[in-house]
Short mmCIF file of C-alpha atoms in Angstrom, two decimals:
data_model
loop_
_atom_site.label_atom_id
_atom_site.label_comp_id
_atom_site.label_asym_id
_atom_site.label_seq_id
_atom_site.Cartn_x
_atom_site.Cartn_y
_atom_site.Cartn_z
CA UNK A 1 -79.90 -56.07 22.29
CA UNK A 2 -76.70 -57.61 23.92
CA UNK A 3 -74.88 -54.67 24.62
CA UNK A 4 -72.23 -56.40 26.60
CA UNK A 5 -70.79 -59.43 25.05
CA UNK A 6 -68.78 -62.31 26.67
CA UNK A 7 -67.92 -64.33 23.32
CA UNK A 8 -66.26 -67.79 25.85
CA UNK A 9 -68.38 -69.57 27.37
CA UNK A 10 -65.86 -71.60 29.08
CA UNK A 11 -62.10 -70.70 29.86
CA UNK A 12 -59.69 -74.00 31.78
CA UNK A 13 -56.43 -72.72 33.26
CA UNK A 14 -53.90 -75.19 35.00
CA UNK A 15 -53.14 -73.31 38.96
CA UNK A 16 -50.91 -71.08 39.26
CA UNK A 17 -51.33 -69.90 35.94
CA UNK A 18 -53.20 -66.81 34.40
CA UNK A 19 -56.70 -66.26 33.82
CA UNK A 20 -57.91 -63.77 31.17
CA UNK A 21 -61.41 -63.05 31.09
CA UNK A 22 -62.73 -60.78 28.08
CA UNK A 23 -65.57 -58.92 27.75
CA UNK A 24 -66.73 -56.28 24.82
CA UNK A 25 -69.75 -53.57 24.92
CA UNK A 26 -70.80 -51.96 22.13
CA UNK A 27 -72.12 -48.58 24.45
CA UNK A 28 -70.00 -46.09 24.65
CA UNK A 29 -72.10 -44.06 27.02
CA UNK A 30 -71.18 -46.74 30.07
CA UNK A 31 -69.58 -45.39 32.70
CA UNK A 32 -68.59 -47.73 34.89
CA UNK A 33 -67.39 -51.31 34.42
CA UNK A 34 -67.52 -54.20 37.16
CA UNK A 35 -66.87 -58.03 37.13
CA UNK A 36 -69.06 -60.09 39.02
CA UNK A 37 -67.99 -63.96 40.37
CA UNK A 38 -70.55 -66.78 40.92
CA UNK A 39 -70.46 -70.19 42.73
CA UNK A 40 -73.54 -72.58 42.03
CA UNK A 41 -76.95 -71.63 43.78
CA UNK A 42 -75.26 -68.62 44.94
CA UNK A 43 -75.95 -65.00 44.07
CA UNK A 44 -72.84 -62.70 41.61
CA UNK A 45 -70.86 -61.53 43.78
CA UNK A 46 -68.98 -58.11 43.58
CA UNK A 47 -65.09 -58.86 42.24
CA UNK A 48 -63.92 -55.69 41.62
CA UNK A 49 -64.75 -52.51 39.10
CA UNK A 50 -63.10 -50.02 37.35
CA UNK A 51 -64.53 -46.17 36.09
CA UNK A 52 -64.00 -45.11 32.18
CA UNK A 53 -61.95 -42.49 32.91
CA UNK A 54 -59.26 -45.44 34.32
CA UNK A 55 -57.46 -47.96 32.10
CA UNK A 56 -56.19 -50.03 35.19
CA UNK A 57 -57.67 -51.09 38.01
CA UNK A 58 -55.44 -53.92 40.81
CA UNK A 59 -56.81 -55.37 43.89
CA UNK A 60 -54.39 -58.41 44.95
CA UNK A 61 -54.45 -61.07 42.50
CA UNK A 62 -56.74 -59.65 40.74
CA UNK A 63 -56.57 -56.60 37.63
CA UNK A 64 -59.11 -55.28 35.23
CA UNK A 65 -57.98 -53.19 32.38
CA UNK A 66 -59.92 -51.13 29.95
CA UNK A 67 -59.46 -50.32 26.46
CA UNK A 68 -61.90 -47.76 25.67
CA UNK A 69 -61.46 -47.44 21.52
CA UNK A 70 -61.67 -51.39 21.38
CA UNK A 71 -64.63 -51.29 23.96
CA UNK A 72 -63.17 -54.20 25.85
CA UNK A 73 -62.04 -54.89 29.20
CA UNK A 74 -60.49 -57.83 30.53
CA UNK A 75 -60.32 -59.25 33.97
CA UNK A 76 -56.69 -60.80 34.66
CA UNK A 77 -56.28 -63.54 37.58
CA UNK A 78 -53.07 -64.33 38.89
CA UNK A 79 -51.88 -66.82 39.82
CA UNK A 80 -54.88 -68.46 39.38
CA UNK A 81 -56.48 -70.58 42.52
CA UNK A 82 -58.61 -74.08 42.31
CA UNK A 83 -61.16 -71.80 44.59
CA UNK A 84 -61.76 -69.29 41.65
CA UNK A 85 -63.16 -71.57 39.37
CA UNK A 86 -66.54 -70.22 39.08
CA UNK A 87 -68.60 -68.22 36.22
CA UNK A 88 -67.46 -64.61 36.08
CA UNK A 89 -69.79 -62.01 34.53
CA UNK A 90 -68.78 -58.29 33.04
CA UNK A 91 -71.02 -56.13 33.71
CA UNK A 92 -71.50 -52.06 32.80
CA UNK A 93 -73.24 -49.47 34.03
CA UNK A 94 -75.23 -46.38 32.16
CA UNK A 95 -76.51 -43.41 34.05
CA UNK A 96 -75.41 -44.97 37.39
CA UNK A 97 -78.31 -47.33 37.72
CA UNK A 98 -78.99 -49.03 34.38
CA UNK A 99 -76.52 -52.06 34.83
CA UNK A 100 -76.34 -54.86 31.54
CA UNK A 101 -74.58 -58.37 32.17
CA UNK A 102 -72.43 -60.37 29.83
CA UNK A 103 -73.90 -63.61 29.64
CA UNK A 104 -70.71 -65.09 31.55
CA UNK A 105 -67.95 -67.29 31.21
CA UNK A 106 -67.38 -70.61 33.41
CA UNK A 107 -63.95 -70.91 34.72
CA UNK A 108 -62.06 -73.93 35.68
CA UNK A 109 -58.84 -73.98 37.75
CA UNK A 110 -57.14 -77.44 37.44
CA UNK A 111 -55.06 -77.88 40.31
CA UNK B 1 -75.41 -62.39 58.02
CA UNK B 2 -76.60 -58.96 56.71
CA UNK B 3 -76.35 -59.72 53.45
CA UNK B 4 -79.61 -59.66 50.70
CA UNK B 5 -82.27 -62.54 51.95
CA UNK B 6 -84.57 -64.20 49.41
CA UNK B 7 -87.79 -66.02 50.19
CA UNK B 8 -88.53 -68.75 48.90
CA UNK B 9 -85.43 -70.38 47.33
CA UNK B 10 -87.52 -72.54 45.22
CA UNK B 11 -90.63 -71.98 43.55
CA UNK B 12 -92.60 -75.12 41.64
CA UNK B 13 -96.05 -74.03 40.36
CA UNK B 14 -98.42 -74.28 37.85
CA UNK B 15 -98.89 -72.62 34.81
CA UNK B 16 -101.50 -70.36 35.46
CA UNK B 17 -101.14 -69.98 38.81
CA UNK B 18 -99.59 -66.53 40.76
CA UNK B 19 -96.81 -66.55 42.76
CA UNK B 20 -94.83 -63.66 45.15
CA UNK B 21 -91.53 -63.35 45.99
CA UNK B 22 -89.85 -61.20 48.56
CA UNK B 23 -86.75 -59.62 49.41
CA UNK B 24 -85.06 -58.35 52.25
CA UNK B 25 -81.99 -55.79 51.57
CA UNK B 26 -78.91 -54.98 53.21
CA UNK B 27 -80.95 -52.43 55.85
CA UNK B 28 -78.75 -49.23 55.47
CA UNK B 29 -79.34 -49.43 50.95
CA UNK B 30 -81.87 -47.31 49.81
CA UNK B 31 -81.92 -48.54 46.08
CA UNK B 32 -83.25 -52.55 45.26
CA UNK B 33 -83.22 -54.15 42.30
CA UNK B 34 -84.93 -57.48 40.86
CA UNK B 35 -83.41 -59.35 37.94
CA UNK B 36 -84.03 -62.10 35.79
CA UNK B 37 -81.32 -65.12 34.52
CA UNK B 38 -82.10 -67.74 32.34
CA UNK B 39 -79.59 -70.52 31.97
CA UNK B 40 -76.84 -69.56 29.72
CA UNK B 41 -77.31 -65.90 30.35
CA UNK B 42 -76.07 -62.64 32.87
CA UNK B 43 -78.98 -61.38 34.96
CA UNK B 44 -81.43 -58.98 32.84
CA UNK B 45 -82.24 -55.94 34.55
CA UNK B 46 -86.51 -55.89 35.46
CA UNK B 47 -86.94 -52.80 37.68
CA UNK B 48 -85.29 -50.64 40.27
CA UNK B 49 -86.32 -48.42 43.38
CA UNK B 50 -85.18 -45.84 45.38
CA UNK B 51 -86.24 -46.19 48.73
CA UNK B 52 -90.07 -46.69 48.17
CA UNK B 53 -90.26 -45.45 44.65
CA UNK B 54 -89.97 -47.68 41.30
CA UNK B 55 -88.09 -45.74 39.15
CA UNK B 56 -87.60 -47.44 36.43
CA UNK B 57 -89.19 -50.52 34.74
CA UNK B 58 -87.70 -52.73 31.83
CA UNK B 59 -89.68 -53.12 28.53
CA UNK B 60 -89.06 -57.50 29.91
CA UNK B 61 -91.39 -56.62 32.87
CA UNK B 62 -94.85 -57.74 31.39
CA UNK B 63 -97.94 -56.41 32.64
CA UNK B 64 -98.13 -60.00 34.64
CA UNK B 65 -95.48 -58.70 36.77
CA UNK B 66 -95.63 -56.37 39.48
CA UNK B 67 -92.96 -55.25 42.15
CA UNK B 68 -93.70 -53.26 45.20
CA UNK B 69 -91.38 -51.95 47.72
CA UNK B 70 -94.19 -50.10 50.04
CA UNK B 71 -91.84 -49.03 53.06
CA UNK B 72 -88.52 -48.78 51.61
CA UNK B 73 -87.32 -51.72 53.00
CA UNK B 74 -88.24 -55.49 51.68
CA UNK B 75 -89.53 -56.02 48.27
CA UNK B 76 -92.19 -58.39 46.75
CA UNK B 77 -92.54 -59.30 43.09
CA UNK B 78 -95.63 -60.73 41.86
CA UNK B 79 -95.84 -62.97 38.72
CA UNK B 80 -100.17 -63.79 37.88
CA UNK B 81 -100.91 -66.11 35.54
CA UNK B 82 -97.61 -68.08 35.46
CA UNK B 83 -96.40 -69.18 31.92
CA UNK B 84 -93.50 -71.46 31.33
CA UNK B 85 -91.40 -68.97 29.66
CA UNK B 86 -91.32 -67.65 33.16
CA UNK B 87 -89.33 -70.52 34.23
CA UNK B 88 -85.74 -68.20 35.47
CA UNK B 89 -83.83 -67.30 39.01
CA UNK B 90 -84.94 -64.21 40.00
CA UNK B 91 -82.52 -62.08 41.77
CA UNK B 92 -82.61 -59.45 43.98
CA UNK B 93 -80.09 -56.68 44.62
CA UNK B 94 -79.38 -54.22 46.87
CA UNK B 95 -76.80 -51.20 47.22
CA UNK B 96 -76.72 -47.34 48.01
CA UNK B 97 -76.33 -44.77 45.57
CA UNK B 98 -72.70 -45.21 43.10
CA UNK B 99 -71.75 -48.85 45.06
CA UNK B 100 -71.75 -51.76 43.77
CA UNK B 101 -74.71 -54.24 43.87
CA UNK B 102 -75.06 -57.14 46.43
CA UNK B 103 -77.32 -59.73 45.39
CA UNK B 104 -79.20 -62.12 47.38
CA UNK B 105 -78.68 -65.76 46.23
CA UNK B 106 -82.12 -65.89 44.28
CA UNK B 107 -85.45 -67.40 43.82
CA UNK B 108 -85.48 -70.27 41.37
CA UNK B 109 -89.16 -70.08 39.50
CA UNK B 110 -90.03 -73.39 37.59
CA UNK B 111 -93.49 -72.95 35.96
CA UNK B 112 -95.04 -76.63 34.90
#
């Protein structure tokens, strides 16, 4: 039951350039929507999130947005940095503990 | 560095075999959580506590695995009888109540 999907895999983006990262749920009961970055043999780390009851969410270069009615939310990165390339995960939350992962996509900023 | 510690990082056994894992949270988080990821995939959610209690288990957590958190502090999960399917990084999480989770960088299980 793949309740949040992350439909590519893989996403290249020249520096200096945008990255989008999609993501669509299917659950409209989640709450609470974070992206999550991470390096090889590292743990996720915590990117940034963004509550249901926003649309927007900025901090620096980087923005989620929220489109409830599609279900989908999008991380946007810019300008994109070599040092970003990494896989990014969407994740959302249901009854403030119950937390589902996108299966990911792999960055790569070309420099 | 504060952050979530896992022990071991790596994890070779035999099928058939048991094997434990611990973690050690961020001190001042009162909830801890271990996942599972299997190449290809996000982390899948296996079971939560608040401070010593498990409060929730998922439906992936056979009855092979067991997770204890007896002080509210580290946690150990315990795989018996080790099958290959087991073969994953298991994570370990940390946060307090409506924050973010900080994971620990993992234990990577391969099951020969």
């Amino acid at each position: 039951d793949q309740q949040v999907k992350q439909n590519s895999p893989s996403l290249s983006v020249q520096e200096g350039r945008i990255s989008i990262l999609n993501c669509d749920y299917t659950n409209s009961m989640f709450d609470y929507f974070l992206w999550y970055k991470k390096y090889p043999a590292e743990g996720p780390t915590f990117l940034i999130s963004i509550s249901s009851i926003k649309d927007k969410n900025e901090d620096g270069r980087f923005t989620v947005f929220l489109n409830k009615s599609a279900k989908h939310l999008s991380l946007h990165i810019v300008p994109s940095q070599p040092g970003d390339s990494a896989v990014y995960f969407c994740a959302a939350i249901l009854n403030n503990n119950d937390m589902r992962f996108g299966a990911g996509t792999r960055l790569t900023v070309k420099p | 560095d504060t952050g979530v510690s896992q022990d071991p990082r790596h994890k070779i056994t035999k099928r058939g075999q048991n094997v434990t894992f611990r973690c050690d949270p961020i001190s001042e988080h009162n909830r801890l959580y271990w996942y599972r990821q299997t190449l290809g995939q996000g982390p899948e959610f296996l079971t939560y506590f608040q401070n010593e209690a498990q409060l929730e288990k998922s439906r992936l957590l056979s009855d092979r695995f067991s997770a204890e958190r007896p002080k509210g502090s580290f946690s150990t999960l315990e795989i018996q009888r080790t099958e290959q399917g087991d073969s994953a990084m298991y994570l370990c999480a940390s946060s307090l109540a409506n924050s973010p989770l900080h994971f620990g960088n993992g234990t990577r299980l391969t099951v020969t």
